[in-house]
Amino acid sequence: MNNISTYLIIKKEIFDILRQMKYSELSQKHIKDEVLRVQRVIEKISFELYRELKKIVSNDKLNEKDWLRMVQELEDDLKVNQSPGILLQDNQNNRVNRQWWSNTAKSENELFYWNRYREEISDKLPLEVVQRMDEDTDIIMDSIENPLIDTFNIRGLVVGHVQSGKTGNYTGLLCKAADAGYKFIIVITGGMNNLRNQTQIRINEGFVGRTDNNLVGVGLRGYEQNKSPYSLTLADRDFNINDKDNAIQSISFETISVPVVMVIKKNYRTLEHVISWIKARYKKVVTELDLVT
């Protein structure tokens, strides 16, 4: 980069123009086209005249590498690009259908939870990012298992950078898992109450559709009582096995027809309470192996 002040002035000008667009309409192509447009304007009127108009002190011009770098940085700043996930897996010889979701189940499913979540995030994220999230969560779904199968034991790990969209990604995964028939989902957050509370709010907005008795997020886009997920935790309250005000005492996975979710802290006592609660209700069907984290 020849001159940081010249570079930043031009980049800010382009950034301000692009920010006027709706995120849902913004794409990599828009960024490349706008950078190219400014580059051609400067070439046409001469850098000297452009420098005078913009009151740029430096006399150094940008080179081709500077323009390419600007495109990449604007893509990152405006979050219009999300790299595809990378999958590492063993042979999983016991699995007959490794694409049970993307090849069959997804197309045969109503996708109630995913469709309303996709509609919700499409107003806030560029189309390319939403499409990438759809593709990545499909890969994860294929890597777990069809919940309609009687017995399976699948474990995995999804890793993402800080501020890379992990919460949005696993919220989308929750929606697809619920669409596929998973009934009990536990989200384990960091060890602080404020982190757990923030995550609960995001899950309420993207999956549950309610906070207390008020519709929020996806609940405002499509609410059906007989499909509304049931949360065992609240925006301001973690799981508590002794909480008589919470309806957890009456939940039965054998009879409930909607997905059940809980958002808990990564805390050994909370985990002990959850395990004890599950054991007390399903002594005959839950083994110690099932509860290993």
Coordinates of C-alpha atoms in Angstrom, one line a residue:
M1 CA 0.0 0.0 0.0
N2 CA 1.6 3.2 -1.1
N3 CA -0.2 5.8 1.1
I4 CA -2.5 5.0 4.0
S5 CA -4.3 8.3 3.9
T6 CA -5.1 8.1 0.3
Y7 CA -6.2 4.5 0.6
L8 CA -8.5 5.2 3.7
I9 CA -10.1 8.3 2.2
I10 CA -11.1 6.3 -1.0
K11 CA -12.1 3.3 1.0
K12 CA -14.3 5.3 3.3
E13 CA -16.0 7.0 0.4
I14 CA -16.9 3.6 -1.1
F15 CA -17.9 2.2 2.2
D16 CA -20.4 5.0 2.8
I17 CA -21.9 4.5 -0.6
L18 CA -22.3 0.8 -0.1
R19 CA -23.8 1.2 3.4
Q20 CA -26.7 3.0 1.9
M21 CA -27.9 -0.3 0.4
K22 CA -29.9 -2.8 2.3
Y23 CA -27.8 -5.6 3.6
S24 CA -30.1 -8.2 2.0
E25 CA -29.4 -6.7 -1.4
L26 CA -25.6 -6.2 -0.9
S27 CA -23.3 -8.7 -2.6
Q28 CA -19.6 -9.2 -3.5
K29 CA -20.4 -8.1 -7.0
H30 CA -21.8 -4.7 -5.7
I31 CA -18.5 -4.1 -3.9
K32 CA -16.3 -5.0 -6.8
D33 CA -18.3 -2.9 -9.2
E34 CA -18.2 0.1 -6.9
V35 CA -14.5 -0.1 -6.3
L36 CA -14.0 -0.5 -10.1
R37 CA -16.2 2.5 -10.7
V38 CA -14.2 4.8 -8.4
Q39 CA -11.0 3.4 -9.9
R40 CA -12.2 4.3 -13.4
V41 CA -13.4 7.8 -12.3
I42 CA -9.9 8.5 -10.9
E43 CA -8.3 7.3 -14.1
K44 CA -10.6 9.3 -16.3
I45 CA -10.4 12.7 -14.5
S46 CA -6.8 12.1 -13.4
F47 CA -5.6 11.4 -9.9
E48 CA -4.4 15.0 -9.5
L49 CA -7.9 16.4 -10.0
Y50 CA -9.4 13.8 -7.8
R51 CA -6.8 14.5 -5.1
E52 CA -7.7 18.2 -5.3
L53 CA -11.5 17.6 -5.1
K54 CA -11.1 15.3 -2.1
K55 CA -8.4 17.4 -0.5
I56 CA -6.0 14.5 -0.3
V57 CA -2.6 15.7 1.0
S58 CA -0.5 12.9 -0.3
N59 CA 0.6 12.7 -4.0
D60 CA 0.9 8.9 -4.0
K61 CA -1.4 6.9 -6.2
L62 CA -2.9 3.5 -5.4
N63 CA -1.6 0.5 -7.3
E64 CA -3.5 -2.6 -8.5
K65 CA -2.7 -4.5 -5.3
D66 CA -4.2 -1.6 -3.2
W67 CA -7.5 -1.9 -5.2
L68 CA -7.7 -5.7 -4.7
R69 CA -7.0 -5.3 -1.0
M70 CA -9.7 -2.7 -0.7
V71 CA -12.3 -5.1 -2.2
Q72 CA -11.3 -7.8 0.3
E73 CA -11.4 -5.5 3.3
L74 CA -14.8 -4.1 2.3
E75 CA -16.2 -7.6 1.9
D76 CA -15.0 -8.3 5.5
D77 CA -16.2 -4.9 6.8
L78 CA -19.6 -5.3 5.3
K79 CA -19.8 -9.1 6.0
V80 CA -21.0 -10.0 2.5
N81 CA -18.8 -13.0 2.2
Q82 CA -18.6 -16.1 4.3
S83 CA -16.1 -18.8 3.4
P84 CA -17.5 -22.4 3.2
G85 CA -17.0 -24.6 6.2
I86 CA -14.4 -27.5 6.1
L87 CA -15.5 -30.9 7.1
L88 CA -13.2 -33.5 8.7
Q89 CA -14.8 -36.9 9.5
D90 CA -13.9 -40.6 10.0
N91 CA -15.2 -43.4 7.8
Q92 CA -18.3 -43.8 10.0
N93 CA -18.8 -47.3 8.6
N94 CA -21.9 -47.9 10.6
R95 CA -23.8 -45.1 8.7
V96 CA -25.7 -46.2 5.6
N97 CA -26.9 -42.8 4.4
R98 CA -24.4 -40.0 4.9
Q99 CA -26.6 -37.5 3.1
W100 CA -29.9 -38.4 4.6
W101 CA -30.8 -34.7 5.1
S102 CA -29.7 -33.0 1.9
N103 CA -30.6 -35.8 -0.5
T104 CA -34.0 -36.7 0.9
A105 CA -35.3 -35.4 4.2
K106 CA -34.9 -31.7 3.5
S107 CA -36.9 -31.8 0.3
E108 CA -39.7 -33.8 1.9
N109 CA -39.9 -31.6 5.0
E110 CA -42.1 -28.6 5.5
L111 CA -39.1 -26.7 7.0
F112 CA -41.4 -24.6 9.3
Y113 CA -38.6 -23.6 11.6
W114 CA -35.8 -23.1 9.0
N115 CA -38.0 -21.2 6.6
R116 CA -39.1 -18.6 9.1
Y117 CA -35.6 -18.2 10.4
R118 CA -34.3 -17.8 6.9
E119 CA -36.9 -15.1 6.3
E120 CA -35.8 -13.4 9.5
I121 CA -32.1 -13.2 8.8
S122 CA -32.6 -12.4 5.1
D123 CA -33.6 -8.9 6.2
K124 CA -30.3 -8.5 8.1
L125 CA -27.7 -10.4 6.1
P126 CA -26.6 -10.4 2.4
L127 CA -28.1 -13.2 0.3
E128 CA -24.8 -14.9 -0.2
V129 CA -24.2 -15.2 3.5
V130 CA -27.7 -16.7 4.0
Q131 CA -27.1 -19.2 1.2
R132 CA -23.7 -20.1 2.7
M133 CA -25.4 -20.7 6.1
D134 CA -28.0 -22.9 4.5
E135 CA -25.2 -25.0 2.8
D136 CA -23.1 -25.2 5.9
T137 CA -25.9 -26.3 8.2
D138 CA -27.0 -28.9 5.6
I139 CA -23.5 -30.4 5.8
I140 CA -23.7 -30.5 9.6
M141 CA -27.2 -32.1 9.4
D142 CA -25.8 -34.8 7.1
S143 CA -23.0 -35.3 9.6
I144 CA -25.3 -36.1 12.5
E145 CA -28.1 -38.6 12.0
N146 CA -31.7 -38.9 11.2
P147 CA -33.6 -38.7 14.6
L148 CA -36.1 -41.2 13.3
I149 CA -33.5 -44.0 13.5
D150 CA -33.9 -46.1 16.6
T151 CA -30.3 -46.1 17.8
F152 CA -27.2 -44.0 16.9
N153 CA -24.2 -42.3 18.5
I154 CA -22.8 -39.4 16.6
R155 CA -20.4 -36.8 18.1
G156 CA -18.8 -33.8 16.4
L157 CA -17.4 -30.3 16.9
V158 CA -18.0 -27.1 14.9
V159 CA -15.3 -24.4 15.3
G160 CA -15.6 -20.8 14.3
H161 CA -13.6 -17.6 14.7
V162 CA -14.7 -14.8 17.0
Q163 CA -17.5 -12.8 15.5
S164 CA -17.8 -15.2 12.6
G165 CA -21.5 -15.9 12.9
K166 CA -21.4 -19.0 15.1
T167 CA -24.6 -18.1 17.0
G168 CA -26.5 -17.5 13.7
N169 CA -25.1 -20.8 12.3
Y170 CA -26.1 -23.0 15.3
T171 CA -29.5 -21.2 15.5
G172 CA -30.1 -22.2 11.9
L173 CA -28.9 -25.7 12.8
L174 CA -31.4 -25.9 15.7
C175 CA -34.2 -24.9 13.3
K176 CA -33.3 -27.7 10.8
A177 CA -32.8 -30.2 13.6
A178 CA -36.3 -29.4 14.9
D179 CA -37.7 -29.7 11.4
A180 CA -36.1 -33.1 11.1
G181 CA -37.7 -34.3 14.3
Y182 CA -35.1 -33.7 17.1
K183 CA -37.1 -33.1 20.2
F184 CA -34.6 -32.1 22.9
I185 CA -31.8 -29.6 22.3
I186 CA -29.3 -28.2 24.8
V187 CA -27.3 -25.1 24.0
I188 CA -24.3 -24.8 26.3
T189 CA -22.8 -21.2 26.4
G190 CA -19.9 -19.6 28.3
G191 CA -19.7 -19.6 32.0
M192 CA -21.0 -16.1 32.7
N193 CA -24.7 -15.2 33.3
N194 CA -24.7 -12.3 30.8
L195 CA -23.4 -14.5 28.0
R196 CA -26.0 -17.2 28.7
N197 CA -28.8 -14.5 28.8
Q198 CA -27.6 -13.0 25.5
T199 CA -27.6 -16.4 23.9
Q200 CA -31.1 -17.2 25.2
I201 CA -32.4 -13.9 23.7
R202 CA -30.9 -14.9 20.3
I203 CA -32.4 -18.4 20.5
N204 CA -35.7 -16.9 21.5
E205 CA -35.6 -14.5 18.5
G206 CA -34.4 -17.1 16.0
F207 CA -36.0 -20.3 17.1
V208 CA -38.5 -20.1 20.0
G209 CA -40.3 -17.0 18.7
R210 CA -41.2 -15.8 22.2
T211 CA -39.7 -14.0 25.2
D212 CA -42.0 -14.5 28.2
N213 CA -45.5 -14.0 26.7
N214 CA -44.4 -11.7 23.9
L215 CA -43.8 -12.8 20.3
V216 CA -40.3 -11.8 19.1
G217 CA -38.2 -12.5 16.0
V218 CA -39.4 -15.5 14.0
G219 CA -42.6 -15.6 16.2
L220 CA -43.7 -12.4 14.4
R221 CA -43.2 -14.1 11.0
G222 CA -45.0 -17.3 11.7
Y223 CA -46.5 -18.5 15.0
E224 CA -48.4 -21.7 15.4
Q225 CA -49.2 -22.8 18.9
N226 CA -48.9 -26.5 18.1
K227 CA -45.4 -26.0 16.7
S228 CA -44.1 -23.4 19.1
P229 CA -40.8 -24.7 20.7
Y230 CA -40.8 -25.0 24.5
S231 CA -37.9 -23.4 26.4
L232 CA -36.9 -24.8 29.8
T233 CA -34.8 -21.6 30.4
L234 CA -35.7 -18.0 30.3
A235 CA -33.9 -14.8 29.1
D236 CA -33.0 -14.0 32.7
R237 CA -32.9 -17.4 34.3
D238 CA -30.7 -20.5 33.8
F239 CA -31.9 -24.0 34.4
N240 CA -32.8 -24.7 38.0
I241 CA -34.0 -28.2 38.9
N242 CA -35.7 -26.9 42.1
D243 CA -37.6 -24.1 40.4
K244 CA -41.2 -24.8 41.0
D245 CA -42.3 -21.8 39.0
N246 CA -40.9 -23.4 35.8
A247 CA -43.0 -26.0 34.0
I248 CA -40.0 -28.3 33.6
Q249 CA -41.4 -30.6 36.3
S250 CA -44.2 -31.7 33.9
I251 CA -42.3 -32.0 30.7
S252 CA -42.4 -35.5 29.1
F253 CA -40.5 -36.1 25.8
E254 CA -42.7 -39.1 25.2
T255 CA -45.9 -37.1 24.9
I256 CA -44.8 -33.5 23.9
S257 CA -45.1 -32.8 20.2
V258 CA -43.0 -29.7 20.0
P259 CA -39.2 -29.2 20.3
V260 CA -37.8 -28.6 23.7
V261 CA -34.7 -26.4 24.2
M262 CA -32.6 -25.2 27.1
V263 CA -29.8 -22.7 27.1
I264 CA -27.4 -23.3 30.0
K265 CA -24.1 -22.0 31.3
K266 CA -21.0 -24.2 31.0
N267 CA -21.0 -24.9 34.7
Y268 CA -20.5 -28.3 36.3
R269 CA -23.4 -27.7 38.8
T270 CA -25.8 -26.8 36.1
L271 CA -24.8 -29.8 34.1
E272 CA -25.2 -32.0 37.1
H273 CA -28.8 -30.6 37.5
V274 CA -29.6 -31.3 33.9
I275 CA -28.3 -34.8 34.0
S276 CA -30.1 -35.5 37.3
W277 CA -33.3 -34.2 35.8
I278 CA -33.0 -36.4 32.7
K279 CA -32.1 -39.5 34.7
A280 CA -35.0 -39.0 37.1
R281 CA -37.5 -39.2 34.1
Y282 CA -35.8 -41.7 31.8
K283 CA -34.0 -44.2 34.0
K284 CA -34.8 -47.1 31.7
V285 CA -33.9 -45.4 28.4
V286 CA -31.0 -43.1 29.2
T287 CA -27.6 -44.8 29.9
E288 CA -24.5 -43.3 31.4
L289 CA -22.9 -43.4 28.0
D290 CA -25.7 -41.3 26.6
L291 CA -24.9 -38.6 29.1
V292 CA -21.2 -38.3 28.6
T293 CA -20.3 -34.9 27.3

